[in-house]
Tab-separated table of C-alpha atoms and ligand atoms in Angstrom:
chain	number	residue	atom	x	y	z
L	6	UNK	CA	-12.978	-34.395	36.442
L	7	UNK	CA	-10.028	-35.328	38.494
L	8	UNK	CA	-7.369	-32.088	38.267
L	9	UNK	CA	-4.202	-33.008	37.603
L	10	UNK	CA	-1.164	-31.801	40.002
L	11	UNK	CA	0.069	-29.234	37.192
L	12	UNK	CA	-3.941	-27.856	37.201
L	13	UNK	CA	-4.230	-27.118	40.834
L	14	UNK	CA	-0.861	-25.232	40.640
L	15	UNK	CA	-2.012	-23.213	38.088
L	16	UNK	CA	-5.233	-22.615	39.854
L	17	UNK	CA	-3.166	-21.480	43.003
L	18	UNK	CA	-0.825	-18.971	40.746
L	19	UNK	CA	-3.760	-17.758	38.965
L	20	UNK	CA	-5.543	-17.037	42.175
L	21	UNK	CA	-5.100	-13.597	43.518
L	22	UNK	CA	-4.673	-15.074	46.966
L	23	UNK	CA	-2.120	-16.739	48.534
L	24	UNK	CA	0.210	-17.971	45.861
L	25	UNK	CA	-0.025	-14.793	43.871
L	26	UNK	CA	0.740	-11.948	46.384
L	27	UNK	CA	3.452	-14.124	47.454
L	28	UNK	CA	4.970	-13.850	44.048
L	29	UNK	CA	4.217	-10.063	43.900
L	30	UNK	CA	5.769	-9.669	47.413
L	31	UNK	CA	8.966	-11.605	46.403
L	32	UNK	CA	9.071	-9.711	43.356
L	33	UNK	CA	9.323	-6.231	42.659
L	34	UNK	CA	5.371	-5.130	43.478
L	35	UNK	CA	5.288	-3.320	40.282
L	36	UNK	CA	2.116	-2.330	37.922
L	37	UNK	CA	2.835	-5.804	35.812
L	38	UNK	CA	2.153	-8.091	38.855
L	39	UNK	CA	-0.929	-6.665	40.022
L	40	UNK	CA	-1.941	-7.304	36.094
L	41	UNK	CA	-0.986	-10.761	36.615
L	42	UNK	CA	-3.297	-10.994	39.264
L	43	UNK	CA	-6.263	-9.153	37.127
L	44	UNK	CA	-5.436	-11.357	34.090
L	45	UNK	CA	-6.499	-14.280	35.975
L	46	UNK	CA	-10.102	-12.736	36.395
L	47	UNK	CA	-12.470	-15.028	34.952
L	48	UNK	CA	-15.077	-13.058	33.325
L	49	UNK	CA	-12.742	-10.553	31.256
L	50	UNK	CA	-10.458	-13.834	30.282
L	51	UNK	CA	-13.218	-15.701	28.340
L	52	UNK	CA	-14.448	-12.739	26.984
L	53	UNK	CA	-11.439	-11.564	25.448
L	54	UNK	CA	-11.195	-15.129	23.875
L	55	UNK	CA	-14.226	-14.642	22.315
L	56	UNK	CA	-13.368	-11.300	20.626
L	57	UNK	CA	-10.014	-12.948	19.757
L	58	UNK	CA	-8.263	-10.271	21.551
L	59	UNK	CA	-5.906	-11.227	23.937
L	60	UNK	CA	-4.624	-7.544	24.839
L	61	UNK	CA	-2.865	-8.116	28.874
L	62	UNK	CA	-1.123	-5.118	29.706
L	63	UNK	CA	-3.105	-2.441	28.261
L	64	UNK	CA	-5.165	-1.516	31.239
L	65	UNK	CA	-3.245	-2.170	33.913
L	66	UNK	CA	-2.023	0.131	36.189
L	67	UNK	CA	1.035	1.999	35.748
L	68	UNK	CA	1.647	0.604	32.239
L	69	UNK	CA	2.114	4.038	30.028
L	70	UNK	CA	1.606	2.066	26.186
L	71	UNK	CA	2.099	5.747	24.719
L	72	UNK	CA	5.054	6.596	26.533
L	73	UNK	CA	6.588	3.426	25.889
L	74	UNK	CA	6.081	3.523	22.340
L	75	UNK	CA	7.747	6.680	21.993
L	76	UNK	CA	10.629	5.677	23.935
L	77	UNK	CA	11.041	2.906	21.629
L	78	UNK	CA	10.378	5.131	18.416
L	79	UNK	CA	13.318	6.498	19.165
L	80	UNK	CA	15.441	3.714	17.942
L	81	UNK	CA	14.444	3.128	14.318
L	82	UNK	CA	15.477	0.422	11.974
L	83	UNK	CA	14.384	-2.497	9.934
L	84	UNK	CA	10.780	-3.784	9.745
L	85	UNK	CA	8.162	-5.996	10.488
L	86	UNK	CA	6.263	-7.153	7.427
L	87	UNK	CA	2.985	-8.933	7.047
L	88	UNK	CA	1.645	-10.277	4.385
L	89	UNK	CA	-2.019	-11.760	4.438
L	90	UNK	CA	-3.076	-14.755	1.867
L	91	UNK	CA	-6.304	-15.951	0.701
L	92	UNK	CA	-5.317	-19.279	1.957
L	93	UNK	CA	-5.946	-17.647	5.044
L	94	UNK	CA	-2.425	-18.237	5.779
L	95	UNK	CA	-0.324	-15.055	6.501
L	96	UNK	CA	3.283	-14.411	6.788
L	97	UNK	CA	5.232	-12.512	9.261
L	98	UNK	CA	8.706	-11.364	8.506
L	99	UNK	CA	10.962	-10.039	10.887
L	100	UNK	CA	13.133	-7.747	8.581
L	101	UNK	CA	16.234	-6.079	9.670
L	102	UNK	CA	19.053	-8.303	7.788
L	103	UNK	CA	21.884	-5.911	8.440
L	104	UNK	CA	21.413	-6.725	12.267
L	105	UNK	CA	20.529	-10.510	11.932
L	106	UNK	CA	16.947	-9.391	12.147
L	107	UNK	CA	17.563	-7.762	15.335
L	108	UNK	CA	14.562	-6.012	16.985
L	109	UNK	CA	14.809	-2.780	16.696
L	110	UNK	CA	12.450	-0.234	18.647
L	111	UNK	CA	10.323	0.541	15.557
L	112	UNK	CA	9.949	-2.784	15.428
L	113	UNK	CA	8.906	-3.910	18.640
L	114	UNK	CA	6.123	-0.788	17.789
L	115	UNK	CA	5.408	-2.739	14.493
L	116	UNK	CA	5.103	-5.490	15.540
L	117	UNK	CA	2.543	-4.429	18.236
L	118	UNK	CA	0.937	-3.095	14.756
L	119	UNK	CA	0.972	-5.919	12.957
L	120	UNK	CA	-0.658	-7.972	15.735
L	121	UNK	CA	-3.550	-5.422	15.753
L	122	UNK	CA	-4.062	-6.216	12.245
L	123	UNK	CA	-4.478	-10.168	12.518
L	124	UNK	CA	-6.531	-9.980	15.375
L	125	UNK	CA	-8.953	-8.117	13.194
L	126	UNK	CA	-8.493	-10.135	9.801
L	127	UNK	CA	-11.704	-12.648	10.557
L	128	UNK	CA	-10.838	-14.782	7.915
L	129	UNK	CA	-7.508	-15.649	8.864
L	130	UNK	CA	-6.632	-19.522	9.887
L	131	UNK	CA	-2.650	-19.698	10.297
L	132	UNK	CA	0.392	-17.514	10.526
L	133	UNK	CA	3.989	-18.633	9.813
L	134	UNK	CA	6.574	-15.741	11.552
L	135	UNK	CA	9.937	-15.932	9.669
L	136	UNK	CA	13.310	-14.162	9.442
L	137	UNK	CA	14.472	-12.265	6.518
L	138	UNK	CA	17.444	-13.433	4.335
L	139	UNK	CA	17.666	-17.029	5.811
L	140	UNK	CA	17.867	-16.167	9.475
L	141	UNK	CA	15.425	-15.945	12.192
L	142	UNK	CA	16.028	-13.151	14.707
L	143	UNK	CA	18.742	-12.583	16.618
L	144	UNK	CA	16.657	-10.502	19.721
L	145	UNK	CA	16.908	-7.031	21.219
L	146	UNK	CA	19.107	-4.817	19.112
L	147	UNK	CA	21.837	-4.090	21.384
L	148	UNK	CA	22.196	-1.115	20.371
L	149	UNK	CA	18.882	0.228	21.691
L	150	UNK	CA	19.264	-2.292	24.624
L	151	UNK	CA	22.998	-0.182	25.442
L	152	UNK	CA	20.718	2.866	25.274
L	153	UNK	CA	18.021	1.798	27.486
L	154	UNK	CA	20.022	-0.531	30.384
L	155	UNK	CA	18.573	1.493	32.924
L	156	UNK	CA	15.922	-1.188	34.882
L	157	UNK	CA	13.152	1.106	34.717
L	158	UNK	CA	13.389	1.554	30.708
L	159	UNK	CA	14.256	-2.301	30.327
L	160	UNK	CA	11.488	-3.238	32.462
L	161	UNK	CA	9.018	-1.190	30.436
L	162	UNK	CA	10.281	-2.602	27.105
L	163	UNK	CA	10.233	-5.684	28.515
L	164	UNK	CA	6.342	-5.349	29.353
L	165	UNK	CA	4.784	-4.002	26.345
L	166	UNK	CA	6.907	-7.031	24.178
L	167	UNK	CA	5.349	-9.604	26.711
L	168	UNK	CA	2.004	-7.703	26.273
L	169	UNK	CA	2.822	-7.964	22.374
L	170	UNK	CA	3.820	-11.449	22.212
L	171	UNK	CA	1.070	-12.687	24.177
L	172	UNK	CA	-1.584	-11.260	22.552
L	173	UNK	CA	0.709	-12.850	19.497
L	174	UNK	CA	0.327	-16.074	21.027
L	175	UNK	CA	-3.849	-15.975	21.570
L	176	UNK	CA	-4.485	-15.034	18.131
L	177	UNK	CA	-7.110	-17.564	16.972
L	178	UNK	CA	-4.782	-18.478	14.107
L	179	UNK	CA	-2.425	-21.751	14.258
L	180	UNK	CA	0.601	-20.189	14.152
L	181	UNK	CA	4.195	-21.329	13.064
L	182	UNK	CA	7.912	-19.909	14.233
L	183	UNK	CA	9.774	-20.996	10.776
L	184	UNK	CA	13.115	-20.964	12.535
L	185	UNK	CA	16.204	-20.984	9.590
L	186	UNK	CA	19.310	-19.867	10.904
L	187	UNK	CA	19.451	-18.575	14.534
L	188	UNK	CA	17.149	-17.174	16.955
L	189	UNK	CA	18.597	-15.620	19.574
L	190	UNK	CA	17.865	-13.657	22.802
L	191	UNK	CA	14.432	-12.411	22.028
L	192	UNK	CA	14.560	-14.286	19.311
L	193	UNK	CA	14.213	-17.903	21.024
L	194	UNK	CA	11.664	-16.023	22.907
L	195	UNK	CA	9.730	-14.946	19.746
L	196	UNK	CA	9.481	-18.872	18.655
L	197	UNK	CA	7.680	-19.604	21.955
L	198	UNK	CA	4.791	-16.974	21.125
L	199	UNK	CA	3.573	-19.262	18.435
L	200	UNK	CA	2.234	-22.239	18.715
L	201	UNK	CA	4.487	-24.326	16.610
L	202	UNK	CA	8.147	-24.189	15.542
L	203	UNK	CA	9.355	-25.775	12.516
L	204	UNK	CA	13.384	-26.071	12.464
L	205	UNK	CA	15.485	-26.411	8.982
L	206	UNK	CA	18.544	-28.220	9.292
L	207	UNK	CA	21.360	-25.645	10.582
L	208	UNK	CA	18.893	-23.772	12.520
L	209	UNK	CA	19.053	-23.301	15.908
L	210	UNK	CA	17.280	-21.720	19.062
L	211	UNK	CA	19.486	-20.697	21.893
L	212	UNK	CA	18.457	-18.755	24.701
L	213	UNK	CA	21.837	-16.885	25.129
L	214	UNK	CA	20.856	-14.338	28.455
L	215	UNK	CA	22.633	-15.740	30.420
L	216	UNK	CA	25.825	-14.677	28.586
L	217	UNK	CA	23.973	-10.953	28.490
L	218	UNK	CA	23.685	-11.152	32.208
L	219	UNK	CA	20.215	-11.233	31.807
L	220	UNK	CA	16.837	-13.414	31.954
L	221	UNK	CA	14.480	-13.856	29.252
L	222	UNK	CA	11.615	-11.371	29.855
L	223	UNK	CA	9.965	-10.900	27.169
L	224	UNK	CA	7.381	-14.144	28.143
L	225	UNK	CA	10.057	-16.412	26.808
L	226	UNK	CA	10.521	-18.459	29.657
L	227	UNK	CA	7.008	-18.513	31.366
L	228	UNK	CA	6.209	-19.825	27.942
L	229	UNK	CA	9.106	-22.602	27.694
L	230	UNK	CA	8.451	-24.387	30.684
L	231	UNK	CA	4.790	-25.013	29.350
L	232	UNK	CA	6.480	-26.244	26.250
L	233	UNK	CA	9.737	-27.780	27.307
L	234	UNK	CA	8.814	-28.270	30.829
L	235	UNK	CA	11.446	-26.966	33.959
L	236	UNK	CA	14.100	-29.701	33.672
L	237	UNK	CA	14.593	-28.747	30.271
L	238	UNK	CA	14.149	-25.063	30.673
L	239	UNK	CA	16.779	-24.995	33.102
L	240	UNK	CA	18.923	-26.593	31.329
L	241	UNK	CA	18.686	-24.552	28.076
L	242	UNK	CA	18.753	-20.983	30.191
L	243	UNK	CA	21.280	-22.152	32.414
L	244	UNK	CA	23.805	-23.697	30.174
L	245	UNK	CA	22.684	-21.421	26.912
L	246	UNK	CA	22.254	-24.821	24.956
L	247	UNK	CA	22.468	-24.441	21.367
L	248	UNK	CA	18.803	-26.624	20.488
L	249	UNK	CA	19.709	-28.162	16.712
L	250	UNK	CA	16.854	-29.725	15.090
L	251	UNK	CA	17.534	-33.259	16.304
L	252	UNK	CA	17.766	-31.891	20.337
L	253	UNK	CA	14.353	-29.862	19.750
L	254	UNK	CA	12.658	-32.565	18.084
L	255	UNK	CA	14.102	-34.568	21.508
L	256	UNK	CA	12.923	-32.516	23.964
L	257	UNK	CA	9.315	-31.417	22.224
L	258	UNK	CA	10.764	-27.642	21.479
L	259	UNK	CA	10.756	-28.172	17.618
L	260	UNK	CA	7.279	-30.017	15.660
L	261	UNK	CA	9.170	-30.719	12.652
L	262	UNK	CA	12.018	-29.896	10.810
L	263	UNK	CA	11.635	-29.309	7.411
L	264	UNK	CA	14.148	-30.635	4.332
L	265	UNK	CA	14.827	-26.461	3.334
L	266	UNK	CA	16.623	-26.755	0.013
L	267	UNK	CA	19.134	-29.527	-1.519
L	268	UNK	CA	21.777	-26.811	-1.158
L	269	UNK	CA	21.109	-26.131	2.688
L	270	UNK	CA	20.116	-22.600	1.923
L	271	UNK	CA	16.445	-23.118	3.376
L	272	UNK	CA	14.765	-21.601	0.014
L	273	UNK	CA	12.339	-24.116	-0.005
L	274	UNK	CA	11.112	-23.734	4.005
L	275	UNK	CA	8.541	-21.000	3.849
L	276	UNK	CA	6.713	-23.376	0.906
L	277	UNK	CA	7.384	-26.448	3.246
L	278	UNK	CA	5.778	-24.631	6.232
L	279	UNK	CA	2.738	-23.729	4.717
L	280	UNK	CA	2.526	-27.311	3.499
L	281	UNK	CA	2.771	-28.517	6.999
L	282	UNK	CA	0.385	-25.874	8.590
L	283	UNK	CA	-1.903	-26.508	5.864
L	284	UNK	CA	-2.620	-30.098	7.354
L	285	UNK	CA	-4.275	-28.070	10.406
L	286	UNK	CA	-6.137	-24.750	9.139
L	287	UNK	CA	-7.788	-26.909	6.273
L	288	UNK	CA	-11.565	-26.268	6.665
L	289	UNK	CA	-13.405	-23.048	7.626
L	290	UNK	CA	-12.347	-20.513	9.530
L	291	UNK	CA	-14.672	-20.215	12.231
L	292	UNK	CA	-14.319	-23.827	12.767
L	293	UNK	CA	-10.279	-23.562	12.916
L	294	UNK	CA	-10.428	-20.141	15.267
L	295	UNK	CA	-12.588	-22.204	17.312
L	296	UNK	CA	-10.276	-24.747	18.023
L	297	UNK	CA	-7.483	-22.120	18.805
L	298	UNK	CA	-9.678	-20.441	20.790
L	299	UNK	CA	-10.415	-23.669	23.215
L	300	UNK	CA	-6.643	-25.023	23.168
L	301	UNK	CA	-5.662	-21.615	24.352
L	302	UNK	CA	-8.279	-21.221	27.231
L	303	UNK	CA	-7.461	-24.901	28.399
L	304	UNK	CA	-3.936	-23.616	28.370
L	305	UNK	CA	-4.231	-20.693	29.896
L	306	UNK	CA	-7.499	-20.589	32.021
L	307	UNK	CA	-8.630	-22.039	35.420
L	308	UNK	CA	-10.335	-25.322	34.367
L	309	UNK	CA	-13.736	-23.984	35.504
L	310	UNK	CA	-13.120	-20.914	33.082
L	311	UNK	CA	-11.858	-22.706	30.351
L	312	UNK	CA	-15.119	-24.901	30.465
L	313	UNK	CA	-17.642	-22.154	30.722
L	314	UNK	CA	-15.242	-20.593	27.512
L	315	UNK	CA	-15.677	-24.090	25.699
L	316	UNK	CA	-19.197	-23.855	25.963
L	317	UNK	CA	-19.669	-20.641	24.686
L	318	UNK	CA	-17.001	-20.886	21.946
L	319	UNK	CA	-18.984	-24.421	20.996
L	320	UNK	CA	-21.815	-22.320	20.777
L	321	UNK	CA	-20.357	-20.416	17.772
L	322	UNK	CA	-20.014	-23.554	15.633
L	323	UNK	CA	-23.277	-25.368	16.876
L	324	UNK	CA	-25.719	-25.503	14.288
L	325	UNK	CA	-23.091	-23.309	12.311
L	326	UNK	CA	-22.725	-23.833	8.386
L	327	UNK	CA	-19.870	-26.292	8.500
L	328	UNK	CA	-21.856	-27.860	11.518
L	329	UNK	CA	-24.777	-28.346	9.135
L	330	UNK	CA	-23.384	-29.287	5.942
L	331	UNK	CA	-21.430	-31.838	7.868
L	332	UNK	CA	-24.679	-33.117	9.071
L	333	UNK	CA	-26.473	-32.875	5.560
L	334	UNK	CA	-23.592	-34.885	3.621
L	335	UNK	CA	-24.153	-37.705	6.322
L	336	UNK	CA	-20.239	-37.622	6.969
L	337	UNK	CA	-18.369	-40.621	8.008
L	338	UNK	CA	-15.067	-40.678	9.657
L	339	UNK	CA	-13.278	-43.707	8.356
N	416	BCO	C1	15.306	-9.798	26.229
N	416	BCO	C2	15.961	-9.684	24.890
N	416	BCO	C3	17.033	-9.855	25.427
N	416	BCO	C4	18.141	-10.402	24.075
N	416	BCO	O1	17.468	-10.321	23.074
N	416	BCO	S1	20.016	-9.860	24.128
N	416	BCO	C5	20.068	-10.013	22.618
N	416	BCO	C6	20.595	-11.705	21.996
N	416	BCO	N1	21.330	-11.442	21.125
N	416	BCO	C7	22.499	-11.119	20.859
N	416	BCO	O2	23.322	-10.946	21.694
N	416	BCO	C8	23.474	-11.868	19.437
N	416	BCO	C9	25.203	-11.259	19.291
N	416	BCO	N2	25.316	-11.239	18.072
N	416	BCO	C10	25.747	-12.668	17.750
N	416	BCO	O3	25.929	-13.361	18.530
N	416	BCO	C11	26.176	-12.710	16.121
N	416	BCO	O4	26.203	-11.118	15.674
N	416	BCO	C12	25.439	-13.630	15.235
N	416	BCO	C13	24.024	-13.456	15.548
N	416	BCO	C14	25.384	-15.069	15.903
N	416	BCO	C15	26.009	-13.378	13.896
N	416	BCO	O5	27.207	-13.421	13.482
N	416	BCO	P1	27.567	-13.626	12.382
N	416	BCO	O6	26.972	-14.544	11.487
N	416	BCO	O7	29.165	-13.980	12.599
N	416	BCO	O8	27.530	-11.969	12.294
N	416	BCO	P2	27.889	-10.840	12.431
N	416	BCO	O9	28.595	-11.038	14.043
N	416	BCO	O10	29.126	-10.139	11.948
N	416	BCO	O11	26.393	-10.100	12.405
N	416	BCO	C16	26.597	-9.411	11.501
N	416	BCO	C17	25.573	-8.123	11.990
N	416	BCO	O12	24.964	-7.606	12.644
N	416	BCO	C18	24.401	-7.296	13.943
N	416	BCO	N3	23.888	-7.719	14.752
N	416	BCO	C19	23.506	-9.031	14.698
N	416	BCO	N4	23.017	-9.350	16.248
N	416	BCO	C20	22.725	-7.730	16.592
N	416	BCO	C21	21.949	-7.587	17.405
N	416	BCO	N5	21.003	-8.323	18.560
N	416	BCO	N6	21.654	-6.421	17.907
N	416	BCO	C22	22.485	-5.124	16.857
N	416	BCO	N7	22.734	-5.515	15.791
N	416	BCO	C23	23.532	-6.936	15.780
N	416	BCO	C24	26.375	-7.185	14.060
N	416	BCO	O13	27.041	-6.537	14.975
N	416	BCO	C25	26.786	-7.212	12.674
N	416	BCO	O14	26.617	-5.835	12.389
N	416	BCO	P3	27.832	-5.513	11.806
N	416	BCO	O15	28.433	-6.066	10.096
N	416	BCO	O16	29.456	-5.477	12.434
N	416	BCO	O17	27.587	-3.763	11.706
C-alpha cells in the first residue's frame, strides 16, 4: 500500500525522532510534549483502542491530575448531565444556562467523570452532545479564566481538557455535536471532539480565541485542521469567522443541517439528531463499536499500527453472533 504525503507526514510527526523532537524544541519542552511522543508508541495505543479507553495524559510525567482537579473544583457552577438511553444513544448536556453554558471548573471535572462513565458503557453505540436551553456552549467560564490567568495554571487546565476531549473523541461511540445557538471558543473546540456536527438554522460555530488574545488550547486546532484542512482552519481562526450552517456544510465542518422547529426554536432538534444518528448506529453494539475503533485507529495511528489494530478489532467480530447470524440468513446486499 502506498502512503500518501499526508500519511508520511503523520508518521514523521508521531515518530519520537526528528519531527517530534523539533516540535518539543520549538514549543516549551513540558510534560505534555513528552507525552505526545509517548502516545504515539504503537503497543500501548492499539491496546487502548481495543479496551475502548483512550486515556492520554494521565500517565504523562509531571501531569498531576489530582492537583488540577482540586484547582478546577474551586470554580463551581452548572453541571454536565448524562442520560444513557436503551436505544444505545446517550445524551450529554452542557448545562449552565445563566452563563450561556460556559464551562466552570467543576463542569470540566464533571465532564471527565461522564467520559469515564461512557468508557465503561459497553452497550453504548452513539452519543449526542448538546447545550441546555437552546444554545451550545460559550467556552471557558470567563470568571474562572480571569482567576487562573497565569500561564502555568492555564496550561494545566488546557492539559486536563485536552485529555478529556481526546478521550471523548476516542469513545467507541459514534458521536454528534448538536449545535443550536452559539458554540464559541472552547465550545467550538468541544464540537470538534465529536465525530459529527449537526447544526440547527441560526446556529453558529466560532473560534473567537483570537479576539481573546488566545489560540485554541483544548485540542481544537489540531482536530479542526483534520476536519476542514489547514487553509480553512487558518481562515476560521485568523478571522474568528462565524460559521453558520451553510458555510459549515460548504467547508465540511457540518455534517448536516436540521430543520429545527417551525418557530425556529429548535425544540425538535434532539429528536432529529437522534434520527440522523440512528442511520449509523442501527445494528449490534459490538459491530458499531468496532467500526468506530477501526476508524479512530486509521485516523490517529501510523499505518502499520493501524493495520495491526484493524486486524485485532476484526478478530473481535469475526465469528461473533452478528457475523454468524448474517451468514446463516444468507444475506443479500441488493
Ligand atoms: C481554551 C478556551 C478558550 C475560551 O473558551 S475563552 C471564552 C470564549 N467565550 C467568550 O468569550 C464568550 C463571551 N460571551 C459572549 O460573547 C456573549 O455573552 C454571548 C455568548 C455571545 C451571548 O451574548 P448574549 O446573548 O447577548 O447574552 P449575554 O452576553 O448577556 O450573556 C448572558 C450571560 O452569560 C454570561 N456569559 C456568556 N458567556 C460567558 C462565559 N464564557 N463565561 C462566563 N459568563 C458568560 C454573560 O456574562 C451574561 O451574564 P450576566 O447576565 O451578565 O450575569
